[in-house]
GROMACS .gro file of C-alpha atoms in nm:
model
  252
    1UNK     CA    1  35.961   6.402  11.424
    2UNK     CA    2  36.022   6.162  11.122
    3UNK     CA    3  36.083   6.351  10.775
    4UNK     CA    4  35.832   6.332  10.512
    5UNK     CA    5  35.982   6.154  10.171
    6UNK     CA    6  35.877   6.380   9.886
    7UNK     CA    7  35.920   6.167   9.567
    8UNK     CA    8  35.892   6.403   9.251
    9UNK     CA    9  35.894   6.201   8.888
   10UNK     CA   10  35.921   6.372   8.572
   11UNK     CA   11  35.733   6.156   8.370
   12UNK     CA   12  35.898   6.092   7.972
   13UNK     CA   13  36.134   5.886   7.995
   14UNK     CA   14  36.198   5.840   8.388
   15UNK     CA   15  35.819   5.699   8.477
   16UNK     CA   16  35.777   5.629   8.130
   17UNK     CA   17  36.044   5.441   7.853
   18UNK     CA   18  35.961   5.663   7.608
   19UNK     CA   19  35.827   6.066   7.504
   20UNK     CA   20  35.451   6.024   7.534
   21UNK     CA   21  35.419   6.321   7.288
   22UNK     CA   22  35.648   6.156   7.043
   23UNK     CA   23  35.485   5.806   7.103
   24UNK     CA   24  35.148   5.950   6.991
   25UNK     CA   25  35.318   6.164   6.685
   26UNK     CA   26  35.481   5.832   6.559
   27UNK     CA   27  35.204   5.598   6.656
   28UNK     CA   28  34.894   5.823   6.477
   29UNK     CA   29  35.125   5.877   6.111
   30UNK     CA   30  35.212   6.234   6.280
   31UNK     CA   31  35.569   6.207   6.186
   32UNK     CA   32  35.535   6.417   5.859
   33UNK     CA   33  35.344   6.703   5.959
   34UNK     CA   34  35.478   6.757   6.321
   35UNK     CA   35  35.862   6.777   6.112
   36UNK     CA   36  35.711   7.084   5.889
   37UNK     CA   37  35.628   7.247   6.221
   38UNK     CA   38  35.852   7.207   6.412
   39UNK     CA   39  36.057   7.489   6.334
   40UNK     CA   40  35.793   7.750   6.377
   41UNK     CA   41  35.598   7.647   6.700
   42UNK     CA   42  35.667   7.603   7.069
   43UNK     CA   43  35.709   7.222   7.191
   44UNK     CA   44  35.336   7.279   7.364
   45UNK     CA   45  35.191   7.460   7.085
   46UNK     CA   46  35.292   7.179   6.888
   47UNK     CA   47  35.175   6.909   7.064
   48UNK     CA   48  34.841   7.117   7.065
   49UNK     CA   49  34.837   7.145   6.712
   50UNK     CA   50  34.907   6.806   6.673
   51UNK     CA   51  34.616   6.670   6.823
   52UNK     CA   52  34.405   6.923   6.626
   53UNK     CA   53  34.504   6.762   6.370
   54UNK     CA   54  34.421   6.400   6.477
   55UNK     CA   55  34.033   6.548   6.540
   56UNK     CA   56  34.042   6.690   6.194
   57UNK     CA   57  34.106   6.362   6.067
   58UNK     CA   58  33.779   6.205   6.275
   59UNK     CA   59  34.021   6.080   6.515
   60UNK     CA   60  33.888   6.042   6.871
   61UNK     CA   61  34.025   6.119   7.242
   62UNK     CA   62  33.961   5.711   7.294
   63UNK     CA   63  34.201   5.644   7.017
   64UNK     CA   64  34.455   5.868   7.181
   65UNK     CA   65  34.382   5.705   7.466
   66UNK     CA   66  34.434   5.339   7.340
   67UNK     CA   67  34.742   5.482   7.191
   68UNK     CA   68  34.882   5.621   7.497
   69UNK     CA   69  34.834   5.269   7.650
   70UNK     CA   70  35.078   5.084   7.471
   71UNK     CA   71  35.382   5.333   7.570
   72UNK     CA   72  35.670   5.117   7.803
   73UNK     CA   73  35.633   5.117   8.135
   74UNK     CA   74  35.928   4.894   8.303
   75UNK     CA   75  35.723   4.654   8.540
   76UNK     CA   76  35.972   4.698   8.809
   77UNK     CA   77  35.917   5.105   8.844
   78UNK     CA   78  35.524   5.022   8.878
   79UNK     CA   79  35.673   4.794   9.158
   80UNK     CA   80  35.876   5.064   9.297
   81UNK     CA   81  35.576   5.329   9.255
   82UNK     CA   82  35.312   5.098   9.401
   83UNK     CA   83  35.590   5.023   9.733
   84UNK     CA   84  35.689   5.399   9.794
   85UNK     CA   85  35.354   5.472   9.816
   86UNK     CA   86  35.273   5.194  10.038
   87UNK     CA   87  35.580   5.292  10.257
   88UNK     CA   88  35.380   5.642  10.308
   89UNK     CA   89  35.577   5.847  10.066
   90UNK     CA   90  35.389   6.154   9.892
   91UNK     CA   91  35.467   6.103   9.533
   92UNK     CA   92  35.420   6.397   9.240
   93UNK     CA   93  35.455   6.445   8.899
   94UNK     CA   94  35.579   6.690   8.777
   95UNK     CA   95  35.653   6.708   8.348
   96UNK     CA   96  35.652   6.883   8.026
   97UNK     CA   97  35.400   6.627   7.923
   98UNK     CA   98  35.017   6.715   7.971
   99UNK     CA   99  34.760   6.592   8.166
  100UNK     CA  100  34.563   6.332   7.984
  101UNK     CA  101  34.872   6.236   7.848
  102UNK     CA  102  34.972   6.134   8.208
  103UNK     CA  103  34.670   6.057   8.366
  104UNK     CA  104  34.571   5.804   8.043
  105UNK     CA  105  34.917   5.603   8.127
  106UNK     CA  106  34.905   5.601   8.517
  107UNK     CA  107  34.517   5.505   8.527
  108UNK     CA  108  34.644   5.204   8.259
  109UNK     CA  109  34.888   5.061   8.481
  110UNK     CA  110  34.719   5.100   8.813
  111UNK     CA  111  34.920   5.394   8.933
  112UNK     CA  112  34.716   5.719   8.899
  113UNK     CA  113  34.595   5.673   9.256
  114UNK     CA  114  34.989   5.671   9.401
  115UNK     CA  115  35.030   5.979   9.309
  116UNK     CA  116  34.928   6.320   9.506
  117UNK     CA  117  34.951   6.557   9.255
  118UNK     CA  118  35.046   6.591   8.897
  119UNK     CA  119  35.177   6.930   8.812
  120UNK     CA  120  35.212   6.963   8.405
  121UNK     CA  121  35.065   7.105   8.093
  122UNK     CA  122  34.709   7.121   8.137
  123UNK     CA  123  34.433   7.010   7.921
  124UNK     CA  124  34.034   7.020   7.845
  125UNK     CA  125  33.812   6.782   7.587
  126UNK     CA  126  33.595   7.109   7.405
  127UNK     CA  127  33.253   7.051   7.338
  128UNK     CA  128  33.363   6.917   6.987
  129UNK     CA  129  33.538   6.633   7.176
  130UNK     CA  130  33.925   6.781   7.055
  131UNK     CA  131  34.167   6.709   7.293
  132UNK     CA  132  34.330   7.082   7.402
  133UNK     CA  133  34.653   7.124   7.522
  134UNK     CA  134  34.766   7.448   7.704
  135UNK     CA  135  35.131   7.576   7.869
  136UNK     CA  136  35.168   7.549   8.248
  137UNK     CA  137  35.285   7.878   8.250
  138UNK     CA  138  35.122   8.179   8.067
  139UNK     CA  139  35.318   8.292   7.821
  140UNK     CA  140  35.218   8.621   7.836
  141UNK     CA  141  35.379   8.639   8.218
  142UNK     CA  142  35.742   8.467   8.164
  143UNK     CA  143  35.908   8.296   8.433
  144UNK     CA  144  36.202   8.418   8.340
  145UNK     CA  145  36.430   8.126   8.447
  146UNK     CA  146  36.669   8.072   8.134
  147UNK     CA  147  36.783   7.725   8.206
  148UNK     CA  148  36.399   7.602   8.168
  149UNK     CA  149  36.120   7.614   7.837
  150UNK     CA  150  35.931   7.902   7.879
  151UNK     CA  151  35.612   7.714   7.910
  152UNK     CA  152  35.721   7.536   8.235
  153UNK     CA  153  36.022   7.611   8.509
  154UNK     CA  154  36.044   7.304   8.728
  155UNK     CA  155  36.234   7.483   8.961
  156UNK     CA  156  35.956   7.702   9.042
  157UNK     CA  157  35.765   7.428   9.083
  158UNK     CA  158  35.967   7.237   9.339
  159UNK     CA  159  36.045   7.570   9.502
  160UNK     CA  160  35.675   7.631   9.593
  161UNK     CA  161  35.685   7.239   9.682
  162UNK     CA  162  35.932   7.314   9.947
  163UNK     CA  163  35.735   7.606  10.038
  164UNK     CA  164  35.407   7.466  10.132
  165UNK     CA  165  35.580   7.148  10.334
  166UNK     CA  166  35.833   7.364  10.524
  167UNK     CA  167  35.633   7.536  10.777
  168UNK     CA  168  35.472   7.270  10.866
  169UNK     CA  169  35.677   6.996  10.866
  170UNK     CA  170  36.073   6.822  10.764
  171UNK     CA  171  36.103   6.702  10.444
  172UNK     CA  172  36.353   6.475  10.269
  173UNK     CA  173  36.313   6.523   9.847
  174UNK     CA  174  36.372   6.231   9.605
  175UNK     CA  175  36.382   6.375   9.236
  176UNK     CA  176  36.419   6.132   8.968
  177UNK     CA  177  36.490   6.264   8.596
  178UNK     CA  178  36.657   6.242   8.278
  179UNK     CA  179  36.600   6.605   8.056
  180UNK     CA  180  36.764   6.908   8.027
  181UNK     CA  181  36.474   7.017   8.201
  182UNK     CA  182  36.502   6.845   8.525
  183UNK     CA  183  36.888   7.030   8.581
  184UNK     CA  184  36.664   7.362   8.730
  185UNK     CA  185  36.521   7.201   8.996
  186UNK     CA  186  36.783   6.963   9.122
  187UNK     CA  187  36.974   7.282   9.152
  188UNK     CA  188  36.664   7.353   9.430
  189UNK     CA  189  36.776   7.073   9.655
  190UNK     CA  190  36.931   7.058   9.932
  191UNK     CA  191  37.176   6.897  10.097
  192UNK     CA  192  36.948   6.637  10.289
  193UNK     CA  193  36.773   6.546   9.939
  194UNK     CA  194  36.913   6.270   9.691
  195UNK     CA  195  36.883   6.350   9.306
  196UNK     CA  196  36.828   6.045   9.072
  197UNK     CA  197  36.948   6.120   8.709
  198UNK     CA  198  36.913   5.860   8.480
  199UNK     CA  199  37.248   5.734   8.343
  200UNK     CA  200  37.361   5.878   7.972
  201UNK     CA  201  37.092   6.142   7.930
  202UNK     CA  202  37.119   6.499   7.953
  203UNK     CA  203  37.074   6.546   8.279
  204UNK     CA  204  37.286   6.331   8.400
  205UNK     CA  205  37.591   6.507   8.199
  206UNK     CA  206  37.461   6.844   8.287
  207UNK     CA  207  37.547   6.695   8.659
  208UNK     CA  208  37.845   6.579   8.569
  209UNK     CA  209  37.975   6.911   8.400
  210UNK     CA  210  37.835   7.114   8.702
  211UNK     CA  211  37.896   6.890   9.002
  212UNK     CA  212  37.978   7.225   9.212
  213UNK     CA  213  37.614   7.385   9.177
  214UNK     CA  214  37.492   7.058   9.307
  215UNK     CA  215  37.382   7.057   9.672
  216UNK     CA  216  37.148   6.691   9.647
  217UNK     CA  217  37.324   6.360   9.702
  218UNK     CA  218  37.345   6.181   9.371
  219UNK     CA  219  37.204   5.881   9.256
  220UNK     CA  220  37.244   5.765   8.940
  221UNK     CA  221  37.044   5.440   8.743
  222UNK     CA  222  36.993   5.251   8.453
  223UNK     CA  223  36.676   5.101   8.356
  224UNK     CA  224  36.340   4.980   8.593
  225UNK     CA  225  36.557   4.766   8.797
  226UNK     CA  226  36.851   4.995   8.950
  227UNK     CA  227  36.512   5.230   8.961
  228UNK     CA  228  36.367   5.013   9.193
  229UNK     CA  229  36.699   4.922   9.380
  230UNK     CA  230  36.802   5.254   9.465
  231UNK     CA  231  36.496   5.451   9.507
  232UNK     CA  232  36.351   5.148   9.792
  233UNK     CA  233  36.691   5.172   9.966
  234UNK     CA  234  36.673   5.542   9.984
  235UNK     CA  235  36.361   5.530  10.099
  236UNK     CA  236  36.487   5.282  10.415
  237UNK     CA  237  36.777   5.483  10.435
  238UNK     CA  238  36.632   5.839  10.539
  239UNK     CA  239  36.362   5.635  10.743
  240UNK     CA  240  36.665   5.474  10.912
  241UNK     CA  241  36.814   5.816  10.983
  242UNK     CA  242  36.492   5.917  11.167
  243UNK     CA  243  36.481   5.666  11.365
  244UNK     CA  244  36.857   5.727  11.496
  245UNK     CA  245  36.755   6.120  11.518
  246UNK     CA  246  36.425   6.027  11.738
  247UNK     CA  247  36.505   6.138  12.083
  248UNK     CA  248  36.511   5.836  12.340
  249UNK     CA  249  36.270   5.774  12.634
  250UNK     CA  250  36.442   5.801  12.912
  251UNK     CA  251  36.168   5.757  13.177
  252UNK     CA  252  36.130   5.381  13.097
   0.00000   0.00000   0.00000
């Protein structure tokens, strides 16, 4: 039986060339205000807070929107998306980000449909029309995973990934990342999976410095390009390995 290819994305800078959060702080003269907070407030509370204060200035969810849609989006990972999902890979997001966030910049390049399921902060449009964003996790009920922000543990999340696939079928995991974040649930892979740090960010030297805890094979890349290069190859690689694992017909 050939292995499912699980590819997971975290979504600021891996899918994305930027922090969408920041992106809309900068790009809607946030800068000021979010810095006095800051210090006092949770990242999600923030960001929450943040777009209350964009609707108390008359600002709309379509101007977030438009904002959102102007955030870098290397043409060659869209290839890469669009391809692995062609090649019958289930792709997920999974990200500290929040929903419409996500959904805004996928559905603007022609992507949102790749994807099988987005797993991050989640959010509603009240009957005012503000934007509301909420933690994954309830804060009341801690995961209690120290390596991770208490409103999301991505290992968690991949772990019940694993979960629902296994009984029913093989799986091979591709997890591309870059945050501190991402270091939990690479630490969930196995042996058979590859992990894909991007190249001078934090995950990749939290890899580095902890090579041992490390099961996954590692990949490491660049930019939209070596994205592209490594993830397609992978892809053909483990579908290769199938094929060389399929049991052979002798009856012909």
């Amino acid at each position: 039986m050939a292995s499912e290819i699980v590819i997971i994305f975290d979504f600021d800078r891996t899918l994305i060339d930027d922090d969408s959060d920041r992106w809309v702080i900068k790009g809607m003269g946030l800068t000021h205000l979010f810095n006095q907070l800051r210090p006092i407030l949770s990242w999600t509370s923030l960001m929450d807070r943040m777009v209350k204060e964009l609707h108390s200035q008359g600002r709309t969810v379509k101007d977030i929107a438009e904002c959102l849609k102007g955030v870098p989006l290397h043409q060659r990972t869209a290839a890469a998306i669009k391809s692995a999902h062609a090649l019958g890979c289930d792709l997920k997001v999974v990200s500290d980000a929040n929903k419409f966030y996500i959904e805004t910049i996928l559905k603007h390049h022609g992507l949102y449909d790749c994807f099988s399921e987005i797993i991050t902060n989640p959010t509603l449009v009240d009957e005012h029309g503000r934007l509301q964003i909420f933690p994954y996790n309830d804060l009341a009920s801690p995961h209690g995973c120290h390596l991770c922000p208490s409103n999301m543990c991505k290992g968690i999340v991949i772990k019940r990934i694993q979960a629902s696939i296994a009984p029913h079928r093989e799986a091979k995991f591709i997890y591309l990342g870059d945050g501190n974040g991402d270091f939990c649930p690479i630490l969930k892979l196995g042996k058979g999976d590859r992990a894909l740090p991007r190249k001078h960010y934090p995950l990749w030297e939290l890899i580095r410095s902890n090579q041992e805890f490390v099961e996954a094979e590692v990949h490491e890349w660049c930019n939209g390009e070596e994205l592209e290069h490594i993830l397609l190859a992978l892809i053909d690689r483990i579908s290769g390995e199938d094929i060389k694992k399929a049991p052979v017909d002798e009856s012909r």
